[in-house]
Amino acid sequence: MNPRPSRFDRALFFTGLAVLCVWTLLPIYLLALGALGGRDIVSQWPKPFAPFSVALDTLRTFLAIDGVWRATWVSVKAAAMTMVMALAMGVPAGYALARFRFRGSGAYRILILMTRAFPVAILALPLTVSFIRLGVYDTPFGVALVHAVLATPFATLVCASLFMGIPREFEEAAWVFGCSRFTGFIKVVLPLALPGIAAASIFAFVLSWNEVFAASVLTVRQRPLTAFLLSVLSESPLHLQFAGGLILIVPSVLFIFLVRRRLFAMWGIGNR
Amino acid sequence: MREGRLLPYLLIAPSVLFLTGLFLFPLGQTALLAFQQGGSWGLGNFHRMADDLNFGDAMANTFKVVLLAVPLQLALALAMTMMLRQVRRGRDILVWIWSIPLGISDLAAGLVWLAILTDQGWFNSALFQLGLISSPQAWLTYETPLALLAAIVIAEIWRATAIVFVILLAGVQLLPKEYEEAAEVFGATAWQRFMRITLPLLKPSIQTALILRTVLAFEMFAMALALGGRNFPVLVSEAFNWQYQSQDYGVAAAYAVLVMAISIAATLVYLVALRVPAEQRA
Amino acid sequence: MASITIERVAKSFGEVQALAEVNLTVADGEFVALLGPSGCGKTTLLRIIAGLEAQSRGRVLIGERDVSDLPPRKRGLAMVFQNYAVFPHLTVFENVAFGLRMAKADKARVLAQVEKAASLLHIEGLLKRYPAQLSGGQRQRVAVARALAVEPAVLLMDEPLSNLDALLRLEMRAELKGVLAQAGTTTLYVTHDQTEAMGLADRIAVMHGGRIEQVGTPSDIYDRPRTRFVGGFVGNPPMNFLDLPVRDGKADLGGMTFPVPAGSGSQVLLGLRGEDIVPASEGEPGFVFTLRVAELLGPQFLLTGSAAGGQPMRVVLPAGGTLPPLTPGTDLRLKPDVARLSWIGGDGIALEQRS
């Protein structure tokens, strides 16, 4: 804000920015080198820092391992189900919080916020027994159920703040011109909130895609990718672990890119 | 509208039922499991937990990581937030890059840093090329506990500073810039503005970030497994092992209760320590 | 106390020019209002003087001191912000004391100055409260007290009343004038509200498109606008402008002729305030005004219609006098006050019509 910072200050400042970018990106780059650098790179010493030969061997080998594809597919299914459940419950609940003042809304908010103070994934432990009884143990759906406990409160709060940002008058105008509450919501509120809801659902997806503990506890054969990687951690060679890590990271990075403009809108709500 | 009476309850009903069944119920179940043994109440599970060889280490390791990583994350995220505010061009790309780790799981982050810190990894290669070491060094074994702790703290900072950063940035963007401009006009230096205006006004965001971050840090385990294997037990990895290797659900539940108790205690501390009275809110 | 001198200050944001070489001097103890529509550059100019924005060219002097490259805190000024910027996490007392604390004033002085400023603005009873417990008007007072407590050489105010409701604004305006006159601080006051500028300022600088169009006392600005913009912006209703043909140095308004100062071509723009027009009596020279709408605004009528070949015109007539029937569509015969005509050339700038 000082009108004219000195040249030295500016140089220092931009160096700082650059260092932070390198700090974030370099580790991912190195993992990618390890995963894509071919079989030799794992045993190479000292390791090169430039991508001298990008071979897809390792990735191919990794994907060829029995179960990797299946684990990936389980992950995708669980994440998609998490997303659907979080939206199906979060959108209406968010609308209720945003548009109605009702007895018990305070208690409901506390329930929602409680999920933040608890390490929810740990609750997967006692669920093992009931899941076996219900027949959802060792299924993507079972994993998604627990992940939805994480994602639903988040989706509810995001949707509530999105809907609060849409003036009530828009809906009232729709009612005056013949919409019911439901059609008014579908025709007026939903289209306006859609980008935000899309971002929230992407977040729900990533949340499930990344979760390790519940995924590991609740599955044996139908393991999501994270659980699969964790279970083979001690026995698989390093370059395959790197390949697995890279496959875990890539979709997340893309998702974050997609929602980058909405990150603040989504996390700013945490302050209320 | 008459429907208005019931409608909100209908709208929240699915999530209330869902959270009751899959959050509150298992919460109670965990407590039951932890405090029961062979059908009778007691602290047996907790005794067995505490008597276990790994318990002390797991406890110490967990706290070391949280106490080292969380303050550093907060400091780094504050610095990033303040720097970003001065950036005119390229904000978008910086925000994206800096928030990338937000999408990375602790397992993947563990694997990233394993690639760097393993014996023949890039860290040792860099040291070698700088002439600091002559042959691969091991950093992640039980013989190098400090290096292992440092590795996990660094990996944790790398992974989870992003979430603190994003929460703080969201908070900063809600602050009208006039507050700082006013402070500047009335004679405050950059440091004074930060300490007396920005930081106090950011308290709610800092509180949110710390709660979320601390709870998640106590939950961390895949990263410790990826980097340290069994050399770096933490509370949650012990719970995992009791459940899995020993099939002893009672002790696993006792661990879960312990982790939850610690998380809640930490949350309460933050809620009280960083409370902003209603009359002091913007 | 100190004067403010702005020398050829210019500011561009990339391609966009926000300020084009502005010169302005505010004398020691004077109250000058920067008046203009939004986007005219008045706030940018104020922020450059405060040091919150860097000028692209030019110098800012406070007193004899060139402060162009100094950060705000070293310029020795105080400012009242549009949204007050009263710190929500500090009590009223600490807000008012903020500048003094930054200057490391000793306890006794802080206490004395805060008390003085608080009593000047009648907020003694609020010192222990937090801003969230205050009304908009009270926050406004805190913001002014905070500025006066440091006894600044120069006080800058950025639309300080625009966030208050109409009644409160009127009350605060009167009070502000009294308080500032008592403090005797050199003040630069940004506003888009002409009545505020007229009522408060010793002199007004009217800005438009990044330039100062005219600087002068309120009556100068109102009676003798230097440009078409100033005439149109100041006054309610705005000044009428009629395009008139000129023959032999005389302009022709519907049969009435007026001598035009030198410098006009074959066309001239006549600036005429609505209240400087009266009905012409029988036999007197006058021009024809075709009435479209008549509105009674308390003590006067506002007539909207056209004259001089269909050019729009507004006329203000006192409601009490004898008036012709005000049916839409009627033609009225009116005459201007010959002593109060403004003549504007083709470039939009007033021709010198007075010796």
XYZ file of N, CA and C in Angstrom, chain B residues 66 68-78 80 153 155-165 168 213-214 217:
87
model
N 1.254 -32.631 15.619
C 0.237 -31.575 15.656
C 0.845 -30.276 16.172
N 3.887 -29.251 16.208
C 4.865 -28.619 15.310
C 4.205 -28.131 14.032
N 3.353 -28.977 13.458
C 2.845 -28.665 12.124
C 1.794 -27.549 12.145
N 0.863 -27.611 13.091
C -0.261 -26.664 13.031
C 0.176 -25.202 13.162
N 1.019 -24.859 14.158
C 1.453 -23.452 14.229
C 2.219 -23.019 12.977
N 3.059 -23.918 12.463
C 3.823 -23.556 11.263
C 2.887 -23.357 10.077
N 1.887 -24.229 9.981
C 0.914 -24.070 8.901
C 0.203 -22.730 9.005
N -0.191 -22.380 10.219
C -0.894 -21.111 10.404
C -0.004 -19.945 9.994
N 1.254 -19.977 10.442
C 2.171 -18.884 10.116
C 2.387 -18.800 8.608
N 2.623 -19.941 7.998
C 2.879 -19.947 6.558
C 1.643 -19.482 5.784
N 0.485 -19.975 6.201
C -0.743 -19.592 5.500
C -1.017 -18.097 5.657
N -0.733 -17.552 6.834
C -0.900 -16.104 7.025
C 0.023 -15.340 6.095
N 1.272 -16.381 3.284
C 0.800 -16.526 1.904
C -0.383 -15.602 1.641
N 6.430 -33.939 9.589
C 5.946 -32.572 9.809
C 5.996 -31.776 8.501
N 5.957 -32.959 5.443
C 4.938 -33.460 4.523
C 3.556 -32.959 4.933
N 3.319 -32.915 6.225
C 2.031 -32.440 6.728
C 1.853 -30.947 6.408
N 2.916 -30.183 6.585
C 2.845 -28.753 6.254
C 2.599 -28.577 4.756
N 3.326 -29.391 3.976
C 3.167 -29.275 2.525
C 1.721 -29.556 2.120
N 1.150 -30.576 2.731
C -0.174 -31.004 2.296
C -1.281 -30.076 2.790
N -1.202 -29.690 4.058
C -2.401 -29.125 4.673
C -2.334 -27.625 4.940
N -1.253 -26.956 4.518
C -1.259 -25.505 4.663
C -2.321 -24.903 3.748
N -2.568 -25.585 2.634
C -3.494 -25.048 1.636
C -4.869 -24.771 2.225
N -5.350 -25.677 3.061
C -6.706 -25.475 3.577
C -6.750 -24.266 4.500
N -5.699 -24.097 5.309
C -5.633 -22.925 6.182
C -5.576 -21.659 5.322
N -4.759 -21.719 4.294
C -4.600 -20.586 3.383
C -5.932 -20.193 2.756
N -8.268 -18.647 5.346
C -7.830 -17.300 5.718
C -8.076 -16.316 4.578
N -8.159 -27.936 11.030
C -6.811 -28.432 10.820
C -6.361 -29.361 11.951
N -6.653 -28.951 13.169
C -6.202 -29.752 14.296
C -6.931 -31.090 14.323
N -5.465 -33.173 11.739
C -4.093 -33.586 12.037
C -4.082 -34.752 13.021
